[in-house]
Amino acid sequence: MGPTVTTKPEVTKNTGRVAAVQGPVVDVRFPVDEEAPAVYDCIETFSLDGKRIVLQTAEHLGPGLIRCISFSETLNLQLGAPCTNMKEPIAIPIGDGCFGRVMDAAGRPLDNAGPYDCPSTVPIRQAVRQVTFDLNKKGREIPELLETGIKYIDLLYPMIKGSKTGVLGGAGCGKTVVILELINNIVKAHGGACVFTGIGERIREGNELFYELEESHLLPKVMLAFGQMDQPPGARAEVVNAGLTMAEYLLAKNKDVLLFMDNLYRFIQGGQEVSTLLGRVPAETGYQPTLASEVNLVQERIRSVEGGGSITAMQAVYVPADDMTDPAVVSIFATLDGVVVLSRDLVQRGMYPAIDPLQSSCTNLDTNVVGRRHYEVSQQVIQHFNKHNSLKRIVAVIGLEELSKEDQKIYKRADKLYNFMTQPFTVSEVFTGKKGEYVHLEDNIAGCERILRGDYDHMEAQDFYMIGKAPKI
């Protein structure tokens, strides 16, 4: 069920000439009596100093005149420079040789490690094939939980194989640490593989991530594709398809793939810039008129398939001006199964991972998906967090002793739950000095049940800080 591997056929590639260059937009004229490139076909040309420039066909302006979007800078590209129609969409090298390597949207290596050891190339734009599932007697798709070993996520925001989860959080809130721990757990506990797609983010962040993966010995199990801030909008918009193509290659090998996309808002932003450069009239929201279809074309490629393989996505989403009603953010959230919000307040209190349980949500938290026991425990935990939130200002003013006995009991148990949800991560051992722990879902639920029952009422909240399984009674 994976991507179709293409072997380049022997075709006559027609040649055109550069007719105009306006930044990343290049017009190419082909002979009228020859076959014109199809939309999304790759056109190759070279600059005056010999640099290869990859163009993608965007639209036909007239007989033989093609408007293209460049995937690299067009500096020193001459008027009249020869352009070759490759007669196929942009394709990237695919194979196990992509593990530990970094490529751009056009499949060019960015890590100075030479050519890829891959036997074939695959187009980055492909139609999603019909997917079939095993169904239960009620005719519903049977969901399969993906245990991550992270207590917060497994208990309150469970990930289903083939699901999509958004991650919101500002700088320094711990997005990278959570991502690295997820990669570590999926690779080691499930024998899975990971694909990281950097979309329009800072070069520094991509560089740091690469070396952190290397230091954590996770790099050999991760494929990386970057279209960063210094690259033209076409590359930033299309790199998400390069990452999805890598994930589909691993899906075809029946692997559980964890796909990270950082940042999906930049994908929309790149598409908006391309739309403006092509002269398209924006929608009344200010974004490109094709906003919804672009987002959905990406999201429908994230799925599980019959036979065991799955692509499960963690998507970082930037929220412009913290406006949750922004049309781009709304279009992304409409396709997500869950949203995990990282809180700066919890970071300042040293509660890691700094996931805010009252702002986060997940549609997978359902009795038909996780079972009755898991669902009831998670609802009790959220109720305790809500009560704690409503009481904390009162406690700060009058003190805990002035509360009723029942409220005191709930407040103290909520404190224990907050501390129990903290967890030492394998990838942060060097900072915390504590050995990282993978907590199985059963141990996670059992620990919360004991706290809620009052089995640990004789203990202090700090006794639960940065531990794995709950202590024995």
CSV table of C-alpha atoms in Angstrom, one decimal:
chain,number,residue,atom,x,y,z
A,1,MET,CA,0.0,0.0,0.0
A,2,GLY,CA,3.0,2.3,-0.2
A,3,PRO,CA,4.3,4.7,-2.8
A,4,THR,CA,4.7,3.6,-6.3
A,5,VAL,CA,8.4,3.2,-7.1
A,6,THR,CA,9.2,4.6,-10.5
A,7,THR,CA,12.0,3.6,-12.9
A,8,LYS,CA,12.7,6.3,-15.3
A,9,PRO,CA,11.5,5.4,-18.8
A,10,GLU,CA,13.4,6.2,-21.8
A,11,VAL,CA,11.6,9.3,-23.0
A,12,THR,CA,12.5,12.2,-25.3
A,13,LYS,CA,12.8,15.2,-23.0
A,14,ASN,CA,11.9,18.4,-24.8
A,15,THR,CA,13.8,21.6,-24.2
A,16,GLY,CA,12.6,25.1,-23.6
A,17,ARG,CA,14.1,28.4,-22.8
A,18,VAL,CA,13.8,30.8,-19.8
A,19,ALA,CA,11.4,33.6,-20.8
A,20,ALA,CA,11.2,35.5,-17.5
A,21,VAL,CA,12.5,35.4,-13.9
A,22,GLN,CA,10.7,37.1,-11.1
A,23,GLY,CA,12.2,35.9,-7.9
A,24,PRO,CA,11.1,32.3,-7.3
A,25,VAL,CA,8.7,32.5,-10.3
A,26,VAL,CA,10.2,31.4,-13.6
A,27,ASP,CA,8.4,31.5,-17.0
A,28,VAL,CA,9.7,28.9,-19.5
A,29,ARG,CA,8.8,28.9,-23.2
A,30,PHE,CA,8.6,25.5,-25.0
A,31,PRO,CA,8.1,25.0,-28.8
A,32,VAL,CA,4.4,25.1,-29.5
A,33,ASP,CA,4.5,22.0,-31.6
A,34,GLU,CA,5.9,19.9,-28.7
A,35,GLU,CA,4.2,18.4,-25.7
A,36,ALA,CA,3.9,20.9,-22.9
A,37,PRO,CA,4.8,19.9,-19.3
A,38,ALA,CA,1.9,18.7,-17.1
A,39,VAL,CA,1.1,20.6,-13.9
A,40,TYR,CA,3.6,19.5,-11.1
A,41,ASP,CA,6.1,18.2,-13.7
A,42,CYS,CA,9.7,18.8,-13.0
A,43,ILE,CA,11.8,21.1,-15.2
A,44,GLU,CA,15.5,21.3,-14.8
A,45,THR,CA,17.8,24.2,-15.6
A,46,PHE,CA,21.2,25.5,-14.6
A,47,SER,CA,22.4,29.0,-13.5
A,48,LEU,CA,25.3,30.8,-15.0
A,49,ASP,CA,27.6,29.4,-12.3
A,50,GLY,CA,26.5,25.9,-13.0
A,51,LYS,CA,24.1,25.3,-10.1
A,52,ARG,CA,21.2,23.0,-10.8
A,53,ILE,CA,17.8,24.7,-10.4
A,54,VAL,CA,14.7,22.5,-10.0
A,55,LEU,CA,11.4,24.1,-11.2
A,56,GLN,CA,7.9,22.7,-10.7
A,57,THR,CA,5.2,23.5,-13.3
A,58,ALA,CA,2.5,25.6,-11.7
A,59,GLU,CA,0.2,26.7,-14.6
A,60,HIS,CA,0.0,27.2,-18.3
A,61,LEU,CA,-0.1,30.8,-19.4
A,62,GLY,CA,-0.6,30.2,-23.1
A,63,PRO,CA,0.6,28.0,-26.0
A,64,GLY,CA,4.1,26.8,-25.0
A,65,LEU,CA,4.5,29.3,-22.1
A,66,ILE,CA,4.7,27.6,-18.7
A,67,ARG,CA,4.9,29.4,-15.3
A,68,CYS,CA,7.0,27.5,-12.7
A,69,ILE,CA,7.9,27.8,-9.1
A,70,SER,CA,11.6,27.3,-8.2
A,71,PHE,CA,12.8,25.1,-5.4
A,72,SER,CA,16.0,27.0,-5.0
A,73,GLU,CA,17.3,30.5,-5.5
A,74,THR,CA,17.2,31.8,-9.0
A,75,LEU,CA,20.3,34.0,-8.7
A,76,ASN,CA,22.4,34.0,-11.9
A,77,LEU,CA,19.7,32.3,-13.9
A,78,GLN,CA,19.9,33.8,-17.3
A,79,LEU,CA,17.2,34.8,-19.8
A,80,GLY,CA,17.2,32.2,-22.5
A,81,ALA,CA,18.9,29.5,-20.4
A,82,PRO,CA,17.9,26.0,-21.7
A,83,CYS,CA,15.4,24.1,-19.6
A,84,THR,CA,14.7,20.4,-19.8
A,85,ASN,CA,11.2,19.0,-19.2
A,86,MET,CA,11.8,15.8,-17.2
A,87,LYS,CA,8.3,14.6,-18.0
A,88,GLU,CA,7.6,13.4,-14.5
A,89,PRO,CA,6.8,15.0,-11.1
A,90,ILE,CA,9.6,15.9,-8.7
A,91,ALA,CA,10.9,12.6,-7.3
A,92,ILE,CA,13.2,11.9,-4.3
A,93,PRO,CA,15.5,9.0,-3.6
A,94,ILE,CA,13.9,6.4,-1.5
A,95,GLY,CA,15.4,3.5,0.4
A,96,ASP,CA,17.0,2.5,3.7
A,97,GLY,CA,19.9,4.8,2.7
A,98,CYS,CA,17.7,7.7,3.7
A,99,PHE,CA,18.0,6.8,7.4
A,100,GLY,CA,20.2,9.3,9.2
A,101,ARG,CA,20.3,11.6,6.2
A,102,VAL,CA,18.8,15.1,5.5
A,103,MET,CA,17.3,16.1,2.2
A,104,ASP,CA,15.3,19.0,0.8
A,105,ALA,CA,12.0,19.0,-1.0
A,106,ALA,CA,13.7,18.1,-4.3
A,107,GLY,CA,15.6,15.2,-2.8
A,108,ARG,CA,19.0,16.9,-2.7
A,109,PRO,CA,21.2,16.1,0.3
A,110,LEU,CA,21.7,18.9,2.9
A,111,ASP,CA,24.1,17.1,5.2
A,112,ASN,CA,27.3,17.2,3.0
A,113,ALA,CA,27.4,13.4,3.2
A,114,GLY,CA,27.3,12.7,-0.6
A,115,PRO,CA,24.8,10.9,-2.7
A,116,TYR,CA,22.1,8.7,-1.3
A,117,ASP,CA,22.5,4.9,-1.4
A,118,CYS,CA,19.0,4.4,-2.7
A,119,PRO,CA,18.1,2.2,-5.6
A,120,SER,CA,15.1,4.2,-6.9
A,121,THR,CA,13.2,7.5,-6.8
A,122,VAL,CA,9.5,8.1,-6.0
A,123,PRO,CA,7.4,11.1,-6.9
A,124,ILE,CA,6.5,13.3,-3.9
A,125,ARG,CA,3.0,13.9,-5.1
A,126,GLN,CA,0.9,10.7,-5.4
A,127,ALA,CA,-2.8,9.9,-5.2
A,128,VAL,CA,-3.9,8.2,-2.0
A,129,ARG,CA,-4.9,4.6,-2.8
A,130,GLN,CA,-8.1,3.0,-1.6
A,131,VAL,CA,-7.5,1.7,2.0
A,132,THR,CA,-9.3,-1.3,3.5
A,133,PHE,CA,-9.6,-2.2,7.2
A,134,ASP,CA,-10.6,-5.2,9.3
A,135,LEU,CA,-14.1,-4.4,10.6
A,136,ASN,CA,-15.8,-5.6,13.7
A,137,LYS,CA,-19.4,-6.9,13.7
A,138,LYS,CA,-20.9,-3.4,14.0
A,139,GLY,CA,-19.1,-2.4,10.8
A,140,ARG,CA,-16.7,0.1,12.4
A,141,GLU,CA,-13.0,0.5,11.9
A,142,ILE,CA,-11.1,-1.3,14.7
A,143,PRO,CA,-8.7,1.3,16.3
A,144,GLU,CA,-5.4,0.2,17.7
A,145,LEU,CA,-3.7,2.2,20.4
A,146,LEU,CA,-0.1,3.2,20.0
A,147,GLU,CA,1.5,3.1,23.5
A,148,THR,CA,4.1,5.9,23.8
A,149,GLY,CA,5.4,5.3,27.3
A,150,ILE,CA,4.7,8.9,28.2
A,151,LYS,CA,2.1,9.0,31.0
A,152,TYR,CA,0.3,12.2,30.1
A,153,ILE,CA,-0.1,11.2,26.4
A,154,ASP,CA,-1.1,7.6,27.0
A,155,LEU,CA,-3.7,8.4,29.7
A,156,LEU,CA,-5.3,11.6,28.6
A,157,TYR,CA,-4.4,12.0,24.9
A,158,PRO,CA,-4.1,8.5,23.6
A,159,MET,CA,-2.6,8.1,20.1
A,160,ILE,CA,-4.3,5.7,17.7
A,161,LYS,CA,-2.2,4.2,14.9
A,162,GLY,CA,-2.9,6.4,11.9
A,163,SER,CA,-4.1,9.4,14.0
A,164,LYS,CA,-3.0,13.0,13.9
A,165,THR,CA,-2.1,15.0,17.0
A,166,GLY,CA,-1.3,18.7,17.1
A,167,VAL,CA,1.4,20.1,19.5
A,168,LEU,CA,1.1,23.7,20.6
A,169,GLY,CA,3.8,25.5,22.6
A,170,GLY,CA,6.1,28.4,22.6
A,171,ALA,CA,9.9,28.5,22.6
A,172,GLY,CA,11.4,26.7,25.6
A,173,CYS,CA,8.3,24.8,26.6
A,174,GLY,CA,9.9,21.4,25.7
A,175,LYS,CA,8.5,20.5,22.3
A,176,THR,CA,11.8,19.1,21.1
A,177,VAL,CA,12.3,17.0,24.3
A,178,VAL,CA,8.8,15.5,23.9
A,179,ILE,CA,9.5,14.8,20.2
A,180,LEU,CA,12.9,13.2,21.0
A,181,GLU,CA,11.4,11.0,23.7
A,182,LEU,CA,8.6,9.9,21.4
A,183,ILE,CA,11.1,9.0,18.7
A,184,ASN,CA,13.2,7.1,21.3
A,185,ASN,CA,10.2,5.1,22.6
A,186,ILE,CA,8.7,4.3,19.2
A,187,VAL,CA,12.0,3.1,17.9
A,188,LYS,CA,13.0,1.0,20.9
A,189,ALA,CA,9.6,-0.3,22.2
A,190,HIS,CA,7.8,-0.8,18.9
A,191,GLY,CA,10.7,-1.4,16.5
A,192,GLY,CA,9.2,1.5,14.5
A,193,ALA,CA,10.8,4.2,12.5
A,194,CYS,CA,10.5,8.0,12.4
A,195,VAL,CA,10.4,10.7,9.8
A,196,PHE,CA,11.0,14.3,10.8
A,197,THR,CA,9.8,17.1,8.4
A,198,GLY,CA,11.1,20.6,9.1
A,199,ILE,CA,8.8,23.1,7.4
A,200,GLY,CA,9.8,26.7,7.2
A,201,GLU,CA,11.6,26.7,10.6
A,202,ARG,CA,14.9,28.2,11.7
A,203,ILE,CA,18.1,26.7,10.3
A,204,ARG,CA,19.5,26.7,13.9
A,205,GLU,CA,16.7,24.5,15.1
A,206,GLY,CA,17.2,22.0,12.4
A,207,ASN,CA,20.9,21.9,13.1
A,208,GLU,CA,20.4,21.4,16.8
A,209,LEU,CA,17.8,18.6,16.2
A,210,PHE,CA,20.2,16.8,13.9
A,211,TYR,CA,23.0,16.8,16.5
A,212,GLU,CA,20.6,15.9,19.4
A,213,LEU,CA,19.4,12.9,17.5
A,214,GLU,CA,23.0,11.9,16.8
A,215,GLU,CA,24.0,12.3,20.5
A,216,SER,CA,20.9,10.3,21.6
A,217,HIS,CA,21.9,7.5,19.1
A,218,LEU,CA,18.5,7.9,17.4
A,219,LEU,CA,19.7,9.3,14.1
A,220,PRO,CA,20.1,5.8,12.3
A,221,LYS,CA,16.4,5.3,12.8
A,222,VAL,CA,15.2,8.7,11.6
A,223,MET,CA,14.7,10.1,8.1
A,224,LEU,CA,14.8,13.9,7.8
A,225,ALA,CA,13.5,16.4,5.2
A,226,PHE,CA,14.0,20.1,5.7
A,227,GLY,CA,12.6,23.1,3.8
A,228,GLN,CA,13.7,25.9,6.0
A,229,MET,CA,13.3,29.6,6.3
A,230,ASP,CA,16.1,30.4,3.9
A,231,GLN,CA,14.5,28.4,1.0
A,232,PRO,CA,11.9,29.7,-1.5
A,233,PRO,CA,8.2,29.3,-0.7
A,234,GLY,CA,7.8,26.4,-3.2
A,235,ALA,CA,10.4,24.3,-1.3
A,236,ARG,CA,8.7,25.1,2.1
A,237,ALA,CA,5.3,24.2,0.8
A,238,GLU,CA,6.4,20.9,-0.9
A,239,VAL,CA,8.8,19.5,1.7
A,240,VAL,CA,5.8,18.1,3.6
A,241,ASN,CA,5.1,15.9,0.6
A,242,ALA,CA,8.7,14.7,0.6
A,243,GLY,CA,8.3,13.7,4.3
A,244,LEU,CA,5.0,11.9,3.6
A,245,THR,CA,6.7,10.0,0.7
A,246,MET,CA,9.4,8.8,3.1
A,247,ALA,CA,6.7,7.7,5.6
A,248,GLU,CA,4.7,5.9,2.9
A,249,TYR,CA,7.9,4.0,2.0
A,250,LEU,CA,8.2,2.7,5.6
A,251,LEU,CA,4.4,2.1,5.7
A,252,ALA,CA,4.8,-0.3,2.7
A,253,LYS,CA,7.2,-2.3,4.9
A,254,ASN,CA,4.5,-2.8,7.6
A,255,LYS,CA,6.2,-0.5,10.0
A,256,ASP,CA,4.6,1.8,12.6
A,257,VAL,CA,5.9,5.2,11.5
A,258,LEU,CA,5.9,8.3,13.7
A,259,LEU,CA,5.8,11.3,11.4
A,260,PHE,CA,6.7,14.7,12.9
A,261,MET,CA,5.8,17.9,11.0
A,262,ASP,CA,7.3,21.1,12.4
A,263,ASN,CA,5.6,23.5,11.6
A,264,LEU,CA,2.4,22.8,9.7
A,265,TYR,CA,1.4,26.5,9.7
A,266,ARG,CA,4.6,27.3,7.7
A,267,PHE,CA,3.4,24.8,5.1
A,268,ILE,CA,0.2,26.9,4.7
A,269,GLN,CA,2.3,30.1,4.7
A,270,GLY,CA,4.5,28.7,1.9
A,271,GLY,CA,1.4,27.9,-0.1
A,272,GLN,CA,0.0,31.4,0.5
A,273,GLU,CA,3.2,33.0,-0.8
A,274,VAL,CA,3.2,30.7,-3.9
A,275,SER,CA,-0.5,31.6,-4.5
A,276,THR,CA,0.3,35.3,-4.3
A,277,LEU,CA,3.4,35.0,-6.6
A,278,LEU,CA,1.2,33.3,-9.2
A,279,GLY,CA,-1.3,36.2,-9.1
A,280,ARG,CA,-4.2,34.3,-7.6
A,281,VAL,CA,-6.9,36.3,-5.9
A,282,PRO,CA,-6.9,35.4,-2.2
A,283,ALA,CA,-9.9,34.3,-0.3
A,284,GLU,CA,-11.7,36.8,1.9
A,285,THR,CA,-9.7,35.4,4.9
A,286,GLY,CA,-6.5,36.6,3.2
A,287,TYR,CA,-5.2,33.1,2.7
A,288,GLN,CA,-5.0,31.2,-0.6
A,289,PRO,CA,-8.3,30.1,-2.1
A,290,THR,CA,-7.1,26.5,-2.1
A,291,LEU,CA,-6.4,26.4,1.7
A,292,ALA,CA,-8.8,23.6,2.7
A,293,SER,CA,-7.9,21.3,-0.2
A,294,GLU,CA,-4.1,21.8,0.4
A,295,VAL,CA,-4.4,20.8,4.1
A,296,ASN,CA,-6.7,17.9,3.4
A,297,LEU,CA,-4.4,16.5,0.6
A,298,VAL,CA,-1.7,16.3,3.2
A,299,GLN,CA,-3.8,14.9,6.0
A,300,GLU,CA,-5.4,12.1,4.0
A,301,ARG,CA,-2.0,10.6,3.4
A,302,ILE,CA,-1.6,10.0,7.1
A,303,ARG,CA,-3.3,6.7,7.8
A,304,SER,CA,-3.1,3.1,8.9
A,305,VAL,CA,-3.5,0.2,6.4
A,306,GLU,CA,-4.5,-3.4,6.6
A,307,GLY,CA,-1.6,-5.6,7.4
A,308,GLY,CA,-0.1,-3.7,10.3
A,309,GLY,CA,1.6,-0.6,8.9
A,310,SER,CA,0.6,2.9,10.1
A,311,ILE,CA,1.6,6.5,9.9
A,312,THR,CA,0.9,8.4,13.1
A,313,ALA,CA,1.5,12.1,12.9
A,314,MET,CA,2.6,14.7,15.5
A,315,GLN,CA,2.2,18.1,14.0
A,316,ALA,CA,3.6,21.3,15.6
A,317,VAL,CA,1.2,24.2,14.9
A,318,TYR,CA,2.2,27.8,15.2
A,319,VAL,CA,-0.8,30.0,16.2
A,320,PRO,CA,-0.4,33.5,14.8
A,321,ALA,CA,-1.0,36.2,17.5
A,322,ASP,CA,-2.4,33.4,19.8
A,323,ASP,CA,-5.6,33.6,17.7
A,324,MET,CA,-7.2,30.2,17.7
A,325,THR,CA,-9.8,31.4,15.2
A,326,ASP,CA,-7.3,32.1,12.5
A,327,PRO,CA,-8.5,30.4,9.3
A,328,ALA,CA,-5.3,28.5,8.8
A,329,VAL,CA,-5.3,27.2,12.4
A,330,VAL,CA,-9.0,26.2,12.1
A,331,SER,CA,-8.4,24.3,8.9
A,332,ILE,CA,-5.6,22.3,10.5
A,333,PHE,CA,-7.5,21.6,13.8
A,334,ALA,CA,-10.5,20.4,11.9
A,335,THR,CA,-8.4,17.4,10.7
A,336,LEU,CA,-6.7,16.5,14.0
A,337,ASP,CA,-7.7,13.8,16.5
A,338,GLY,CA,-6.0,15.5,19.4
A,339,VAL,CA,-4.3,18.7,20.5
A,340,VAL,CA,-1.5,18.8,23.2
A,341,VAL,CA,-0.8,22.2,24.6
A,342,LEU,CA,2.5,22.9,26.4
A,343,SER,CA,2.3,25.4,29.3
A,344,ARG,CA,5.0,27.9,30.2
A,345,ASP,CA,3.5,28.1,33.7
A,346,LEU,CA,4.2,24.4,34.2
A,347,VAL,CA,7.8,24.8,32.8
A,348,GLN,CA,8.4,27.5,35.4
A,349,ARG,CA,7.2,25.1,38.1
A,350,GLY,CA,9.5,22.4,36.8
A,351,MET,CA,6.7,20.0,35.8
A,352,TYR,CA,8.1,18.1,32.8
A,353,PRO,CA,6.6,17.3,30.3
A,354,ALA,CA,4.8,20.6,30.6
A,355,ILE,CA,1.5,19.5,29.1
A,356,ASP,CA,-1.5,21.6,30.2
A,357,PRO,CA,-4.3,19.0,30.9
A,358,LEU,CA,-7.0,21.7,30.9
A,359,GLN,CA,-6.2,23.2,27.5
A,360,SER,CA,-5.4,20.0,25.7
A,361,SER,CA,-8.0,17.6,24.2
A,362,CYS,CA,-8.4,14.4,22.3
A,363,THR,CA,-11.2,12.7,20.4
A,364,ASN,CA,-9.6,9.3,20.9
A,365,LEU,CA,-10.5,9.4,24.6
A,366,ASP,CA,-13.6,7.3,24.1
A,367,THR,CA,-14.9,4.1,25.7
A,368,ASN,CA,-15.1,2.5,22.2
A,369,VAL,CA,-11.4,3.2,21.7
A,370,VAL,CA,-9.7,3.0,25.1
A,371,GLY,CA,-12.2,0.9,27.1
A,372,ARG,CA,-14.4,1.8,30.1
A,373,ARG,CA,-11.7,1.6,32.9
A,374,HIS,CA,-9.2,3.8,31.0
A,375,TYR,CA,-11.9,6.3,30.2
A,376,GLU,CA,-13.3,6.6,33.7
A,377,VAL,CA,-9.9,7.0,35.3
A,378,SER,CA,-8.9,9.7,32.8
A,379,GLN,CA,-12.2,11.6,33.5
A,380,GLN,CA,-11.6,11.5,37.2
A,381,VAL,CA,-8.1,12.8,36.7
A,382,ILE,CA,-9.3,15.7,34.6
A,383,GLN,CA,-12.1,16.5,37.2
A,384,HIS,CA,-9.4,16.6,39.9
A,385,PHE,CA,-7.3,18.9,37.7
A,386,ASN,CA,-10.3,21.2,37.1
A,387,LYS,CA,-11.1,21.4,40.9
A,388,HIS,CA,-7.4,22.1,41.7
A,389,ASN,CA,-7.4,24.9,39.2
A,390,SER,CA,-10.5,26.5,40.7
A,391,LEU,CA,-9.2,26.2,44.3
A,392,LYS,CA,-5.6,27.2,43.8
A,393,ARG,CA,-6.3,31.0,43.9
A,394,ILE,CA,-8.3,30.5,47.1
A,395,VAL,CA,-5.5,28.4,48.7
A,396,ALA,CA,-3.0,31.2,47.7
A,397,VAL,CA,-5.1,33.7,49.7
A,398,ILE,CA,-6.5,31.9,52.7
A,399,GLY,CA,-4.4,28.7,52.9
A,400,LEU,CA,-5.2,25.1,52.4
A,401,GLU,CA,-6.4,24.6,56.0
A,402,GLU,CA,-9.4,26.9,55.5
A,403,LEU,CA,-10.9,24.6,52.8
A,404,SER,CA,-13.5,22.0,53.6
A,405,LYS,CA,-12.2,18.5,54.4
A,406,GLU,CA,-13.5,17.2,51.0
A,407,ASP,CA,-11.9,20.0,49.1
A,408,GLN,CA,-8.6,19.5,50.9
A,409,LYS,CA,-8.6,15.8,50.0
A,410,ILE,CA,-9.3,16.6,46.3
A,411,TYR,CA,-6.7,19.4,46.2
A,412,LYS,CA,-4.0,17.2,47.7
A,413,ARG,CA,-4.7,14.3,45.4
A,414,ALA,CA,-4.7,16.6,42.4
A,415,ASP,CA,-1.3,17.8,43.5
A,416,LYS,CA,-0.1,14.2,43.7
A,417,LEU,CA,-1.5,13.6,40.2
A,418,TYR,CA,0.3,16.6,38.8
A,419,ASN,CA,3.5,15.3,40.2
A,420,PHE,CA,2.9,11.7,39.2
A,421,MET,CA,2.4,12.9,35.6
A,422,THR,CA,5.9,14.2,35.5
A,423,GLN,CA,8.4,11.7,34.2
A,424,PRO,CA,12.1,11.3,33.7
A,425,PHE,CA,12.9,11.0,30.0
A,426,THR,CA,15.7,8.9,28.5
A,427,VAL,CA,16.7,11.8,26.2
A,428,SER,CA,17.0,14.2,29.1
A,429,GLU,CA,19.1,12.0,31.5
A,430,VAL,CA,22.1,14.3,31.0
A,431,PHE,CA,20.0,17.3,32.4
A,432,THR,CA,18.0,15.6,35.1
A,433,GLY,CA,20.5,13.0,36.3
A,434,LYS,CA,17.6,10.5,36.5
A,435,LYS,CA,17.4,7.4,34.4
A,436,GLY,CA,14.6,7.7,31.9
A,437,GLU,CA,11.5,5.5,32.3
A,438,TYR,CA,9.1,4.0,29.8
A,439,VAL,CA,5.8,3.6,31.7
A,440,HIS,CA,3.3,1.0,30.4
A,441,LEU,CA,-0.3,2.0,30.1
A,442,GLU,CA,-1.5,-0.6,32.7
A,443,ASP,CA,1.0,0.7,35.3
A,444,ASN,CA,0.0,4.3,34.4
A,445,ILE,CA,-3.7,3.6,34.9
A,446,ALA,CA,-3.2,1.6,38.1
A,447,GLY,CA,-1.0,4.4,39.6
A,448,CYS,CA,-3.7,7.0,39.0
A,449,GLU,CA,-6.4,4.7,40.4
A,450,ARG,CA,-4.5,4.3,43.7
A,451,ILE,CA,-4.0,8.1,44.0
A,452,LEU,CA,-7.7,8.7,43.3
A,453,ARG,CA,-8.8,6.0,45.8
A,454,GLY,CA,-6.7,7.6,48.5
A,455,ASP,CA,-4.2,4.8,48.9
A,456,TYR,CA,-1.4,7.4,49.0
A,457,ASP,CA,-3.1,10.0,51.2
A,458,HIS,CA,-0.4,9.5,53.8
A,459,MET,CA,2.4,10.5,51.4
A,460,GLU,CA,3.5,14.0,50.2
A,461,ALA,CA,3.0,15.3,46.6
A,462,GLN,CA,6.8,15.6,46.1
A,463,ASP,CA,7.2,11.8,46.6
A,464,PHE,CA,5.6,11.4,43.2
A,465,TYR,CA,7.8,13.9,41.4
A,466,MET,CA,9.8,12.6,38.5
A,467,ILE,CA,9.1,8.9,39.0
A,468,GLY,CA,8.0,6.2,36.6
A,469,LYS,CA,5.5,3.7,38.0
A,470,ALA,CA,3.7,4.5,41.2
A,471,PRO,CA,5.4,3.3,44.4
A,472,LYS,CA,4.2,0.1,46.1
A,473,ILE,CA,1.9,0.5,49.1
